[in-house]
């Protein structure tokens, strides 16, 4: 079994040359304890102490199971926004992508026990390519808010699949999924990694890295906070439901713990695709715009 590309966050954490090489070769980095217990509790408290976030939730149905999520375009100044603008997140993304990045969008993924769908194998660039992003200079930071194991649907990735290039995607079961015949061949070549994580661990992965998560059939909740970034030089060629280039106002890491704002979500610009069109319809719309 391939050794995980994992690192531990410390007060003097820096993105090393080895980390950049791992990201290029394997398509991901797992950073343990990027957010500590107090910071994670704030992210959860923002979700559970009021309906400020949850009233913006939408549901994409897949079969009989439902996947609630909350998505927004700009970071804002609440505790989640400060995390998305923090030096430990933004500086790491900039080192890994090799230049200035901006916040493309963020989301809460609320995968509760026994009621949610699998997320099929896909690349994030399988979606984002059709939104006018010409280059795969994009990435995701996936933060565990609960303990994530094989039992409750931890994220799974194919190590090195980022180097296979963009794979054709198509609508399936309310999602956009990677071409199965291609994925099956890649699975024979690229190690299958189960990213088991503790609360506060963060998986940084490239937009061409194949990943998925199974249905959560356990009695354990599996919530995640996800931040997505685009390189400043890769500004989309047309406006769409995610953000155009907007410079990030970085904040020190300490700003997260110092933040008392959990409910003022001004400026985030929440996205409600389920009110307008299914993901498949959005995919068709943006595919048409780029032909």
Tab-separated table of C-alpha atoms in Angstrom:
chain	number	residue	atom	x	y	z
A	1	UNK	CA	0.000	0.000	0.000
A	2	UNK	CA	1.318	3.439	-0.937
A	3	UNK	CA	2.414	5.628	1.947
A	4	UNK	CA	0.158	8.630	2.528
A	5	UNK	CA	1.504	12.049	1.586
A	6	UNK	CA	0.733	13.391	5.038
A	7	UNK	CA	2.191	16.221	7.103
A	8	UNK	CA	1.525	17.696	10.537
A	9	UNK	CA	0.544	21.311	11.038
A	10	UNK	CA	2.632	23.260	13.552
A	11	UNK	CA	2.970	26.932	14.468
A	12	UNK	CA	5.957	27.244	12.120
A	13	UNK	CA	4.316	25.305	9.296
A	14	UNK	CA	5.619	26.042	5.803
A	15	UNK	CA	4.955	24.442	2.434
A	16	UNK	CA	8.196	22.657	1.594
A	17	UNK	CA	9.602	21.633	-1.774
A	18	UNK	CA	8.782	18.021	-0.891
A	19	UNK	CA	5.144	18.945	-0.303
A	20	UNK	CA	4.978	20.682	-3.680
A	21	UNK	CA	6.510	17.608	-5.333
A	22	UNK	CA	4.043	15.290	-3.583
A	23	UNK	CA	1.187	17.475	-4.785
A	24	UNK	CA	2.477	17.296	-8.371
A	25	UNK	CA	3.153	13.561	-8.258
A	26	UNK	CA	0.197	12.341	-6.203
A	27	UNK	CA	-2.365	15.099	-6.607
A	28	UNK	CA	-2.948	15.620	-2.905
A	29	UNK	CA	-1.527	16.440	0.528
A	30	UNK	CA	-3.078	15.430	3.833
A	31	UNK	CA	-2.274	17.987	6.544
A	32	UNK	CA	-3.079	16.733	10.022
A	33	UNK	CA	-4.558	19.172	12.561
A	34	UNK	CA	-4.635	22.146	10.181
A	35	UNK	CA	-7.502	23.366	12.362
A	36	UNK	CA	-7.464	22.581	16.058
A	37	UNK	CA	-10.352	21.480	18.262
A	38	UNK	CA	-11.470	25.019	19.130
A	39	UNK	CA	-11.513	26.090	15.489
A	40	UNK	CA	-13.479	23.021	14.416
A	41	UNK	CA	-15.985	23.625	17.196
A	42	UNK	CA	-16.523	27.143	15.838
A	43	UNK	CA	-17.229	25.809	12.342
A	44	UNK	CA	-19.791	23.383	13.762
A	45	UNK	CA	-21.258	25.969	16.119
A	46	UNK	CA	-21.825	28.320	13.163
A	47	UNK	CA	-23.949	25.572	11.591
A	48	UNK	CA	-25.839	24.397	14.651
A	49	UNK	CA	-26.446	27.423	16.901
A	50	UNK	CA	-28.692	29.263	14.433
A	51	UNK	CA	-30.259	28.835	11.010
A	52	UNK	CA	-28.035	31.521	9.435
A	53	UNK	CA	-26.269	28.937	7.292
A	54	UNK	CA	-28.852	26.196	7.091
A	55	UNK	CA	-31.600	28.396	5.672
A	56	UNK	CA	-29.379	28.606	2.575
A	57	UNK	CA	-29.133	24.815	2.212
A	58	UNK	CA	-30.268	22.976	-0.882
A	59	UNK	CA	-30.650	19.313	-1.636
A	60	UNK	CA	-29.544	17.334	-4.662
A	61	UNK	CA	-31.351	14.025	-4.822
A	62	UNK	CA	-29.647	10.834	-5.880
A	63	UNK	CA	-32.021	7.904	-5.862
A	64	UNK	CA	-33.806	7.770	-2.541
A	65	UNK	CA	-31.004	9.433	-0.605
A	66	UNK	CA	-30.567	13.180	-0.221
A	67	UNK	CA	-27.375	15.222	-0.009
A	68	UNK	CA	-27.799	18.578	1.786
A	69	UNK	CA	-25.145	21.209	1.151
A	70	UNK	CA	-24.634	24.946	1.543
A	71	UNK	CA	-22.520	26.744	-1.069
A	72	UNK	CA	-21.305	30.333	-1.339
A	73	UNK	CA	-19.131	32.320	-3.757
A	74	UNK	CA	-17.164	34.736	-1.552
A	75	UNK	CA	-15.561	34.081	1.848
A	76	UNK	CA	-17.093	36.925	3.876
A	77	UNK	CA	-15.968	37.888	7.378
A	78	UNK	CA	-17.565	35.210	9.541
A	79	UNK	CA	-15.486	32.398	11.023
A	80	UNK	CA	-15.659	30.259	7.869
A	81	UNK	CA	-14.615	33.245	5.770
A	82	UNK	CA	-11.616	33.936	7.986
A	83	UNK	CA	-10.579	30.300	7.661
A	84	UNK	CA	-10.816	30.557	3.868
A	85	UNK	CA	-8.702	33.733	3.967
A	86	UNK	CA	-6.215	32.489	6.579
A	87	UNK	CA	-2.537	32.397	5.748
A	88	UNK	CA	-2.249	28.690	6.533
A	89	UNK	CA	-4.810	27.872	3.860
A	90	UNK	CA	-4.192	30.517	1.198
A	91	UNK	CA	-0.385	30.505	1.369
A	92	UNK	CA	-0.343	26.719	1.071
A	93	UNK	CA	-2.614	26.817	-1.994
A	94	UNK	CA	-0.460	29.498	-3.582
A	95	UNK	CA	2.691	27.450	-3.074
A	96	UNK	CA	1.066	24.305	-4.451
A	97	UNK	CA	-0.383	26.022	-7.535
A	98	UNK	CA	2.607	28.308	-8.045
A	99	UNK	CA	1.047	31.760	-7.844
A	100	UNK	CA	-1.712	33.984	-6.491
A	101	UNK	CA	-5.054	32.283	-5.923
A	102	UNK	CA	-8.546	33.548	-5.256
A	103	UNK	CA	-11.540	32.021	-3.493
A	104	UNK	CA	-13.674	30.220	-6.086
A	105	UNK	CA	-16.355	28.992	-3.690
A	106	UNK	CA	-16.849	27.165	-0.385
A	107	UNK	CA	-19.416	24.761	0.953
A	108	UNK	CA	-20.601	22.744	3.911
A	109	UNK	CA	-21.262	19.106	2.950
A	110	UNK	CA	-23.642	17.666	5.533
A	111	UNK	CA	-23.426	13.923	5.100
A	112	UNK	CA	-25.567	12.622	7.911
A	113	UNK	CA	-25.887	9.041	9.087
A	114	UNK	CA	-27.764	6.581	6.870
A	115	UNK	CA	-29.538	9.134	4.707
A	116	UNK	CA	-27.074	10.415	2.117
A	117	UNK	CA	-25.992	9.348	-1.339
A	118	UNK	CA	-22.609	8.286	-2.619
A	119	UNK	CA	-20.625	10.866	-4.539
A	120	UNK	CA	-19.406	9.043	-7.632
A	121	UNK	CA	-15.867	9.156	-9.032
A	122	UNK	CA	-15.187	12.569	-10.551
A	123	UNK	CA	-12.663	15.349	-10.966
A	124	UNK	CA	-13.615	18.816	-9.771
A	125	UNK	CA	-12.297	20.070	-13.095
A	126	UNK	CA	-14.917	17.845	-14.692
A	127	UNK	CA	-17.369	20.514	-13.501
A	128	UNK	CA	-15.178	23.597	-13.572
A	129	UNK	CA	-13.847	23.110	-17.106
A	130	UNK	CA	-17.366	23.837	-18.336
A	131	UNK	CA	-17.480	27.127	-16.435
A	132	UNK	CA	-14.890	28.889	-18.592
A	133	UNK	CA	-11.787	27.880	-16.615
A	134	UNK	CA	-9.263	27.233	-19.377
A	135	UNK	CA	-6.512	25.680	-17.253
A	136	UNK	CA	-6.574	23.098	-14.440
A	137	UNK	CA	-4.925	25.600	-12.081
A	138	UNK	CA	-7.495	24.946	-9.385
A	139	UNK	CA	-7.733	23.000	-6.159
A	140	UNK	CA	-9.845	22.032	-3.178
A	141	UNK	CA	-9.204	22.068	0.570
A	142	UNK	CA	-11.443	19.434	2.213
A	143	UNK	CA	-11.646	19.814	6.004
A	144	UNK	CA	-13.084	17.079	8.227
A	145	UNK	CA	-15.486	18.339	10.899
A	146	UNK	CA	-16.170	14.815	12.155
A	147	UNK	CA	-13.976	11.746	12.338
A	148	UNK	CA	-13.932	10.317	8.810
A	149	UNK	CA	-13.343	6.588	8.344
A	150	UNK	CA	-14.183	3.923	5.781
A	151	UNK	CA	-17.231	3.150	7.922
A	152	UNK	CA	-18.828	6.597	7.602
A	153	UNK	CA	-17.721	7.485	4.076
A	154	UNK	CA	-14.294	9.072	4.178
A	155	UNK	CA	-13.034	10.630	0.971
A	156	UNK	CA	-11.303	8.210	-1.412
A	157	UNK	CA	-8.793	9.310	-4.056
A	158	UNK	CA	-6.701	7.768	-6.809
A	159	UNK	CA	-3.149	8.879	-6.093
A	160	UNK	CA	-1.450	10.338	-9.160
A	161	UNK	CA	-4.653	10.511	-11.212
A	162	UNK	CA	-4.156	14.278	-11.517
A	163	UNK	CA	-1.494	13.473	-14.108
A	164	UNK	CA	-4.002	11.637	-16.331
A	165	UNK	CA	-5.437	14.936	-17.548
A	166	UNK	CA	-9.107	15.885	-17.709
A	167	UNK	CA	-11.453	12.942	-18.160
A	168	UNK	CA	-14.789	13.154	-19.952
A	169	UNK	CA	-17.719	13.581	-17.559
A	170	UNK	CA	-21.450	13.085	-18.027
A	171	UNK	CA	-24.656	13.493	-16.004
A	172	UNK	CA	-25.649	10.469	-13.913
A	173	UNK	CA	-28.062	10.129	-11.001
A	174	UNK	CA	-28.152	13.899	-10.384
A	175	UNK	CA	-24.358	14.258	-10.477
A	176	UNK	CA	-21.618	14.793	-13.047
A	177	UNK	CA	-19.426	11.694	-13.070
A	178	UNK	CA	-16.198	10.650	-14.764
A	179	UNK	CA	-16.364	8.181	-17.633
A	180	UNK	CA	-16.462	4.782	-15.926
A	181	UNK	CA	-14.372	2.898	-18.513
A	182	UNK	CA	-11.584	5.446	-18.096
A	183	UNK	CA	-11.801	5.419	-14.305
A	184	UNK	CA	-11.638	1.614	-14.245
A	185	UNK	CA	-8.350	1.642	-16.174
A	186	UNK	CA	-6.905	4.423	-14.002
A	187	UNK	CA	-7.805	2.448	-10.875
A	188	UNK	CA	-5.516	-0.328	-12.115
A	189	UNK	CA	-2.599	2.125	-12.344
A	190	UNK	CA	-3.123	4.617	-9.522
A	191	UNK	CA	-3.144	3.591	-5.843
A	192	UNK	CA	-6.561	3.768	-4.177
A	193	UNK	CA	-6.229	5.906	-1.047
A	194	UNK	CA	-8.772	6.033	1.786
A	195	UNK	CA	-8.265	9.461	3.365
A	196	UNK	CA	-9.260	8.623	6.926
A	197	UNK	CA	-9.178	11.872	8.872
A	198	UNK	CA	-9.752	13.331	12.321
A	199	UNK	CA	-11.662	16.570	12.900
A	200	UNK	CA	-9.498	19.467	11.737
A	201	UNK	CA	-7.411	17.450	9.275
A	202	UNK	CA	-7.376	18.915	5.759
A	203	UNK	CA	-6.925	17.267	2.376
A	204	UNK	CA	-5.468	19.608	-0.258
A	205	UNK	CA	-6.055	18.121	-3.702
A	206	UNK	CA	-5.669	19.096	-7.351
A	207	UNK	CA	-8.749	19.683	-9.496
A	208	UNK	CA	-7.848	16.720	-11.760
A	209	UNK	CA	-7.478	14.265	-8.874
A	210	UNK	CA	-10.146	11.566	-9.117
A	211	UNK	CA	-12.083	11.187	-5.869
A	212	UNK	CA	-15.359	9.920	-4.502
A	213	UNK	CA	-17.125	8.959	-1.296
A	214	UNK	CA	-19.461	6.070	-0.640
A	215	UNK	CA	-22.951	6.200	0.822
A	216	UNK	CA	-22.860	6.677	4.582
A	217	UNK	CA	-24.636	3.587	5.878
A	218	UNK	CA	-23.244	3.964	9.391
A	219	UNK	CA	-24.776	5.601	12.452
A	220	UNK	CA	-22.072	8.284	12.356
A	221	UNK	CA	-22.397	11.777	10.920
A	222	UNK	CA	-19.754	12.939	8.419
A	223	UNK	CA	-19.708	16.704	7.970
A	224	UNK	CA	-17.049	18.588	6.026
A	225	UNK	CA	-16.126	22.194	5.276
A	226	UNK	CA	-14.740	22.590	1.752
A	227	UNK	CA	-12.854	25.571	0.285
A	228	UNK	CA	-12.043	25.813	-3.428
A	229	UNK	CA	-9.457	28.063	-5.073
A	230	UNK	CA	-8.589	29.172	-8.587
A	231	UNK	CA	-5.329	30.678	-9.760
A	232	UNK	CA	-5.628	34.414	-10.405
A	233	UNK	CA	-4.277	33.983	-13.947
A	234	UNK	CA	-7.075	31.481	-14.679
A	235	UNK	CA	-10.017	33.874	-14.363
A	236	UNK	CA	-13.031	32.217	-16.059
A	237	UNK	CA	-13.830	33.428	-19.555
A	238	UNK	CA	-17.468	34.138	-18.655
A	239	UNK	CA	-19.446	34.877	-15.491
A	240	UNK	CA	-21.231	31.922	-13.917
A	241	UNK	CA	-22.487	30.681	-10.548
A	242	UNK	CA	-18.997	30.602	-8.965
A	243	UNK	CA	-16.776	33.624	-8.375
A	244	UNK	CA	-14.766	35.561	-10.905
A	245	UNK	CA	-11.312	36.743	-9.829
A	246	UNK	CA	-11.541	38.681	-6.565
A	247	UNK	CA	-8.311	39.371	-4.613
A	248	UNK	CA	-8.202	37.655	-1.224
A	249	UNK	CA	-7.703	39.812	1.844
A	250	UNK	CA	-5.552	37.403	3.829
A	251	UNK	CA	-5.797	37.281	7.609
A	252	UNK	CA	-3.388	35.801	10.180
A	253	UNK	CA	-4.200	32.327	11.446
A	254	UNK	CA	-5.035	33.766	14.858
A	255	UNK	CA	-8.044	35.583	13.366
A	256	UNK	CA	-10.047	32.348	13.336
A	257	UNK	CA	-9.952	31.880	17.120
A	258	UNK	CA	-10.409	35.591	17.723
A	259	UNK	CA	-13.513	35.727	15.526
A	260	UNK	CA	-16.848	36.115	17.310
A	261	UNK	CA	-18.949	36.391	14.145
A	262	UNK	CA	-20.791	33.149	13.497
A	263	UNK	CA	-24.030	34.485	12.024
A	264	UNK	CA	-23.370	37.640	9.961
A	265	UNK	CA	-22.893	36.117	6.533
A	266	UNK	CA	-22.869	39.354	4.574
A	267	UNK	CA	-21.198	39.267	1.178
A	268	UNK	CA	-20.961	35.483	0.837
A	269	UNK	CA	-23.478	35.251	-2.052
A	270	UNK	CA	-25.087	31.873	-1.456
A	271	UNK	CA	-25.724	29.610	-4.418
A	272	UNK	CA	-29.032	27.758	-4.842
A	273	UNK	CA	-28.720	25.611	-7.977
A	274	UNK	CA	-31.597	23.374	-6.904
A	275	UNK	CA	-33.932	26.366	-7.161
A	276	UNK	CA	-32.923	27.029	-10.766
A	277	UNK	CA	-31.673	23.886	-12.457
A	278	UNK	CA	-30.301	20.460	-11.770
A	279	UNK	CA	-26.557	19.916	-11.939
A	280	UNK	CA	-27.109	18.140	-15.247
A	281	UNK	CA	-28.909	21.185	-16.640
A	282	UNK	CA	-26.155	23.484	-15.391
A	283	UNK	CA	-23.588	21.212	-16.991
A	284	UNK	CA	-25.407	21.373	-20.335
A	285	UNK	CA	-25.779	25.145	-20.073
A	286	UNK	CA	-22.114	25.823	-19.419
A	287	UNK	CA	-20.990	23.218	-21.954
A	288	UNK	CA	-22.973	25.111	-24.571
A	289	UNK	CA	-21.365	28.396	-23.519
A	290	UNK	CA	-17.865	27.049	-24.113
A	291	UNK	CA	-18.299	25.450	-27.541
